[in-house]
XYZ file of C-alpha atoms in Angstrom:
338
model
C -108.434 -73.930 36.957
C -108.384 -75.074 33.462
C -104.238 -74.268 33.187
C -103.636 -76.453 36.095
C -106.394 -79.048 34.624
C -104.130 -78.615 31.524
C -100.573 -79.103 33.284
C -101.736 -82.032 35.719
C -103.121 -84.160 31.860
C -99.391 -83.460 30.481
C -97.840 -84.483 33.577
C -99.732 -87.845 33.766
C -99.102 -88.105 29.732
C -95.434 -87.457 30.477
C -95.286 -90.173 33.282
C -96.490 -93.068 31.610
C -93.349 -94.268 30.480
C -92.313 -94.246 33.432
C -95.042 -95.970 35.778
C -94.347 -98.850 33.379
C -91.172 -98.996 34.522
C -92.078 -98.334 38.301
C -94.875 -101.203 38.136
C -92.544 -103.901 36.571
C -90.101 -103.061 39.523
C -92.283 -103.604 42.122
C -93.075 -99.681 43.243
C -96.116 -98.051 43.600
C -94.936 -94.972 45.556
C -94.062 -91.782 43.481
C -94.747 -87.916 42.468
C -97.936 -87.440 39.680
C -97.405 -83.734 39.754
C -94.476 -81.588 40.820
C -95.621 -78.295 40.547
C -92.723 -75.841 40.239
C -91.164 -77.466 37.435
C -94.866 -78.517 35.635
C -96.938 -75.191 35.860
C -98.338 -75.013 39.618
C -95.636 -73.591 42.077
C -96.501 -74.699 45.524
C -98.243 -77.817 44.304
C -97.356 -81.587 44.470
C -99.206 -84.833 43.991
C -97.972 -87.951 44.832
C -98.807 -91.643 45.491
C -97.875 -93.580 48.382
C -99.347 -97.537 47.482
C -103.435 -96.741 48.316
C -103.181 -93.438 49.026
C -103.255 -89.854 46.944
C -101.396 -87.190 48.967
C -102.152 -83.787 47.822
C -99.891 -80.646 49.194
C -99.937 -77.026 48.674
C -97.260 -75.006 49.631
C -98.081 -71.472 48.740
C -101.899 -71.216 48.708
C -104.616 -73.796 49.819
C -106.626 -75.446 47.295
C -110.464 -75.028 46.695
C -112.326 -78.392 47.674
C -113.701 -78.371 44.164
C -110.024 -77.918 42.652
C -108.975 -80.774 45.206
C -111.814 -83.195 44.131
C -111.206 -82.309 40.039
C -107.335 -83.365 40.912
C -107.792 -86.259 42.258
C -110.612 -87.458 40.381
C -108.159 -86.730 37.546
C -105.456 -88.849 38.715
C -107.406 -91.724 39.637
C -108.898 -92.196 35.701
C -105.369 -91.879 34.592
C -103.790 -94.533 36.908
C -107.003 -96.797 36.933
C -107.102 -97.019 40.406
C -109.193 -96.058 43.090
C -107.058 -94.067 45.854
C -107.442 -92.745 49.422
C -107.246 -88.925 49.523
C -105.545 -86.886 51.492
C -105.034 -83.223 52.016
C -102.222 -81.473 53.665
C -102.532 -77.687 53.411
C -98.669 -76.529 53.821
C -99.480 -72.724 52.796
C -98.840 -71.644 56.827
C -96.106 -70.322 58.073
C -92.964 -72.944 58.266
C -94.584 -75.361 55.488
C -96.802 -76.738 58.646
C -99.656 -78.969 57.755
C -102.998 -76.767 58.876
C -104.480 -79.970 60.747
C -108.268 -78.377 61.305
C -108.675 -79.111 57.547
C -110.972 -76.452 56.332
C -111.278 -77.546 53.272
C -110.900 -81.465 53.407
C -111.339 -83.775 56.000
C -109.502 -87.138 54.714
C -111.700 -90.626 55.878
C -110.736 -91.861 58.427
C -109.332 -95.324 56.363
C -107.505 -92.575 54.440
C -105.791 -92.084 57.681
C -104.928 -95.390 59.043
C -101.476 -97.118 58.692
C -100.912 -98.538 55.163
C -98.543 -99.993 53.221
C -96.757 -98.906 49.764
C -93.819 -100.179 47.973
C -90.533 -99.288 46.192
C -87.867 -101.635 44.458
C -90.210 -104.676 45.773
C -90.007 -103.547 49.133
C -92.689 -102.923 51.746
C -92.861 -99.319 53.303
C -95.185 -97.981 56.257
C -97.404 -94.783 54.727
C -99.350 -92.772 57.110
C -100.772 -89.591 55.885
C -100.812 -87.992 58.648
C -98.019 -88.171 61.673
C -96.678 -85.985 64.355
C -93.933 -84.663 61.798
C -94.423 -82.641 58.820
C -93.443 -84.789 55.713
C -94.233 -87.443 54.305
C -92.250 -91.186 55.810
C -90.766 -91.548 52.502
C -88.820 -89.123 50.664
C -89.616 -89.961 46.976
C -87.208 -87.717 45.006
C -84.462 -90.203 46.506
C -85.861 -93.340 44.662
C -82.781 -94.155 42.265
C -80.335 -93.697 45.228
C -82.207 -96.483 47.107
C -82.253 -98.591 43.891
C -78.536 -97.769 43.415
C -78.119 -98.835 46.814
C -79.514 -101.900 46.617
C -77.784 -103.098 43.713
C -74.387 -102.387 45.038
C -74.677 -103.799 48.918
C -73.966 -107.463 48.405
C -71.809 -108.608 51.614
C -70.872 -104.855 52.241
C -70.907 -102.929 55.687
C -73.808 -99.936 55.410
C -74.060 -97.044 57.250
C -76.758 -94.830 56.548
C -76.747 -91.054 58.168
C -79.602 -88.651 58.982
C -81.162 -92.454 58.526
C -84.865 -90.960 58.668
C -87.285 -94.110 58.699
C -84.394 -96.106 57.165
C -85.322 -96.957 53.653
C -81.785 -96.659 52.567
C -81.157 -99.129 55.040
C -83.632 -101.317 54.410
C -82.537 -101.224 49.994
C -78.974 -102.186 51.535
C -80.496 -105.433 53.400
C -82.604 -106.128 50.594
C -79.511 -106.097 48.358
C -77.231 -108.666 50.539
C -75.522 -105.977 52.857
C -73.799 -108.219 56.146
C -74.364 -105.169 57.832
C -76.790 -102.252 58.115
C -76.165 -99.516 60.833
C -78.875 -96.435 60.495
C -78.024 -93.738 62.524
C -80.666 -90.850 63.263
C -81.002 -88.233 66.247
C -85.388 -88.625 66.584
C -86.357 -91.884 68.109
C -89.455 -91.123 66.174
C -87.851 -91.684 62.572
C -86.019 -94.693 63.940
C -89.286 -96.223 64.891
C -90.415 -96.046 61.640
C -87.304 -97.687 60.277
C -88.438 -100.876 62.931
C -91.896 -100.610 61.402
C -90.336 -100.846 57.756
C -88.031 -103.452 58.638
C -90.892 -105.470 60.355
C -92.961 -105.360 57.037
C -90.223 -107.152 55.397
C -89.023 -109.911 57.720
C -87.455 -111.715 55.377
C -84.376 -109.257 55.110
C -81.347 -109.236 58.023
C -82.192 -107.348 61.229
C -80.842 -103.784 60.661
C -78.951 -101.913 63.198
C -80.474 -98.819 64.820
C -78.198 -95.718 66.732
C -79.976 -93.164 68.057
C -77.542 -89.993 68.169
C -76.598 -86.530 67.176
C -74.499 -86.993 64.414
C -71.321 -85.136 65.276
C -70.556 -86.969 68.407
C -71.519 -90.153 66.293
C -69.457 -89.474 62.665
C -66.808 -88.221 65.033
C -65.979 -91.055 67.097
C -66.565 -93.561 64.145
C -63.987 -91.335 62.338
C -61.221 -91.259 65.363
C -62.051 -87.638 65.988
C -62.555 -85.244 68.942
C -65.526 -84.452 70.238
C -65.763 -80.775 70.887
C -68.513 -78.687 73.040
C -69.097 -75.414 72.364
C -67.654 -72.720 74.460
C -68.722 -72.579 77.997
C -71.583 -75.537 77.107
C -70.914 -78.781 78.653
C -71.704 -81.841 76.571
C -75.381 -83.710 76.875
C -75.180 -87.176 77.075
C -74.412 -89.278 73.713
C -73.948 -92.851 73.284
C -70.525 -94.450 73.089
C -68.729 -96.052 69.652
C -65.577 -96.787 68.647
C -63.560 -96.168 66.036
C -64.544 -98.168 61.896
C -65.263 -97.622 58.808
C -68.087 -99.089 56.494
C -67.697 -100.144 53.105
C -70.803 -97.880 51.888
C -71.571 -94.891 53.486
C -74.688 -92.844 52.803
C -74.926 -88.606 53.808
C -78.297 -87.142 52.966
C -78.028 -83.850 55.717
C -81.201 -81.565 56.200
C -80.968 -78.521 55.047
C -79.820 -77.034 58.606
C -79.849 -78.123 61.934
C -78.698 -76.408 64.924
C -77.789 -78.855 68.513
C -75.019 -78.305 71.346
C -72.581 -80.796 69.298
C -72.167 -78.425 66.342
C -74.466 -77.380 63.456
C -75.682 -78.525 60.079
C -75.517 -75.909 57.608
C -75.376 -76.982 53.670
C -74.751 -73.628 52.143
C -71.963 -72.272 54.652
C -70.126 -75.779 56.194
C -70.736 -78.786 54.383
C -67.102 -79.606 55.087
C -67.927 -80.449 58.335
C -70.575 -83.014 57.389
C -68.784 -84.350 54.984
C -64.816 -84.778 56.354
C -65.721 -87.038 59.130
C -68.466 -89.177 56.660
C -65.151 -89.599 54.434
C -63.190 -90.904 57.444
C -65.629 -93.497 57.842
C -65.673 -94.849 55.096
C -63.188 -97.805 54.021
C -60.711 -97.574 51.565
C -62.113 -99.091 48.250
C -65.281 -97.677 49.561
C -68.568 -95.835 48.330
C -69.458 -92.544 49.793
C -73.315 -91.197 48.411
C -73.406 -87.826 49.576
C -76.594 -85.482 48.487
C -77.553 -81.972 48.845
C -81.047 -80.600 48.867
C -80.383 -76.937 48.440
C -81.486 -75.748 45.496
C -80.059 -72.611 45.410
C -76.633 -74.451 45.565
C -74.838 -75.537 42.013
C -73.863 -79.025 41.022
C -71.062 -77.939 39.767
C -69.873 -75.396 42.894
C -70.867 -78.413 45.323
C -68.960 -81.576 43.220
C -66.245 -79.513 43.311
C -66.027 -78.276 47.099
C -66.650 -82.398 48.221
C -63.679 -83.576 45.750
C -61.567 -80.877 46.835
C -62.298 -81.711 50.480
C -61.337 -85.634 49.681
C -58.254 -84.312 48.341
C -57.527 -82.435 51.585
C -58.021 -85.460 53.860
C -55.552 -87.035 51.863
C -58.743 -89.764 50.620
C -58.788 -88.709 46.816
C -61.944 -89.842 44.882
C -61.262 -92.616 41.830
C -64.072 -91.986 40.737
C -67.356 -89.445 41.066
C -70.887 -90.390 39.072
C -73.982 -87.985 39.603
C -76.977 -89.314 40.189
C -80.173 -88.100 38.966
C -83.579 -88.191 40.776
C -85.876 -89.998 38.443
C -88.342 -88.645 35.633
C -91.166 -88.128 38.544
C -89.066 -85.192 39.310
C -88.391 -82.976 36.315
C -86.686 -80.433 36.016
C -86.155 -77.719 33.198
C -83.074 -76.599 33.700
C -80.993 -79.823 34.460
C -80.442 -78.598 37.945
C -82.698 -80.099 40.168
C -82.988 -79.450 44.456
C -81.694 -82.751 45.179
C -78.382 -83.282 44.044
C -76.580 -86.884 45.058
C -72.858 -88.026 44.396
C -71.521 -91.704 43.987
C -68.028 -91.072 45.246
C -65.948 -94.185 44.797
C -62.612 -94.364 47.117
């Protein structure tokens, strides 16, 4: 206990800088603690607005280790936050919902509201998924995004609950298409855009994406053998001046299967395809075990291929609420400029 008293007090020390930063840009949503890179593998802390999320991966907490945490936290940021407690240490990272060791109040557990880049986001500490509505590692792609959508065409894959969408609308996109195979994510995305009604009505497409990237990129549609195809809606053929492609790790359906380590080609040639010439492609990675270096050079050498070679390729890094000691962090994100 006190080596993990001692790593959270650096973390918050090492942070300050930053939540400056965060506050003056209207965000209140980000990671205190991020265990495998700060001395606690398995562990992460992180705000969402009024609430104080607490996860443990590989072993669950002790309720007086969870109550020292967050009492912790709170004197550091000054405020008073809602806590809750998701025990991931079962099998499949699964959030162990009889609470043993904490039960969260039930305002804790109600629908709130945080922010990010001045926007308004829906936070609910518990849901019928697993993770959290708002994936805070990809913070400075949502910022980048919403600096660089003014009068541009969006579409944002594997859209989750939208918020790259909803930084393109913010930033002056004329159109915003989020495309996402659970109506559940896409739900959220309405929610999100509903807290912010002064931004443009976003688009939403609920599909598999290989039926969906396929069609938008003038390709076949192939089952596999001796399946016949479900049902999948209808679009023709465009491209979109910004394109976003931030895959799960793997995903299996009857249209084909997403697999980062062995195929990202497949993701990743039709995502091209669809977007315009003079266009932005962000593409990201979330494998950890996978290189920056092996992976920039398998996407430019697949650009190449399609005969769409890259002008120019920036890396972007998640922000300082996600360290990482050797420069090589899980999520991995590339600015590829057409």
């Amino acid at each position: 206990m006190p080596a993990l008293d001692q790593a959270l007090r650096a973390a918050l020390a090492h942070r300050q800088p930053l939540l400056n930063e965060l506050y003056a840009q209207g965000t209140d949503c980000y990671r205190l603690f991020h265990g495998s890179q700060e001395g606690a593998g398995g562990l992460t802390i992180d705000r969402y607005g009024p609430q104080l999320l607490v996860q443990s991966f590989h072993q669950s907490l002790e309720r007086d280790q969870l109550l020292q945490l967050a009492e912790q936290c709170q004197a550091s940021l000054g405020d008073e936050l809602l806590l809750v407690y998701n025990d991931r240490s079962r099998g499949n990272s699964r959030v162990d919902r009889s609470d043993p060791v904490y039960q969260a109040a039930p305002e804790a557990l109600e629908d709130l509201i945080g922010h990010e880049w001045g926007l308004n986001y829906r936070v609910r500490g518990r849901h019928a998924g697993q993770d959290p509505l708002l994936f805070l590692d990809l913070r400075n792609a949502r910022g980048w995004v919403k600096a660089h959508s003014t009068d541009k065409s969006v579409l944002n894959l594997f859209a989750y609950t939208c918020g790259v969408g909803l930084s393109a609308a913010a930033g002056g996109a004329r159109e915003v298409v989020n495309l996402d195979f659970a109506e559940g994510n896409l739900a959220v995305g309405r929610e999100n855009g509903a807290l912010n009604p002064e931004l443009p009505a976003m688009q939403f497409v609920q599909s598999d994406y290989f039926p969906a990237i396929r069609q938008l990129a003038g390709l076949p549609i192939n089952a596999r053998r001796g399946q016949k195809l479900p049902h999948y809606p209808r679009l023709a053929q465009r491209q979109f001046d910004l394109v976003l492609l931030d895959p799960p790790a793997w995903a299996k359906s009857a249209f084909g299967t997403v697999d980062l380590l062995r195929d990202y080609q497949s993701l990743l040639k039709p995502a091209i395809l669809a977007t315009a010439d003079d266009g932005v492609l962000i593409c990201c990675n979330n494998l950890a075990k996978v290189a920056l270096s092996d992976w920039r050079e398998q996407v430019l050498r697949c650009a190449e291929k399609l005969g769409r070679p890259v002008r120019d390729c920036q890396v972007l890094a998640p922000a300082a609420d996600f360290p990482s000691l050797d420069g090589q962090p899980p999520l991995k994100t590339l600015i590829l400029q057409f």
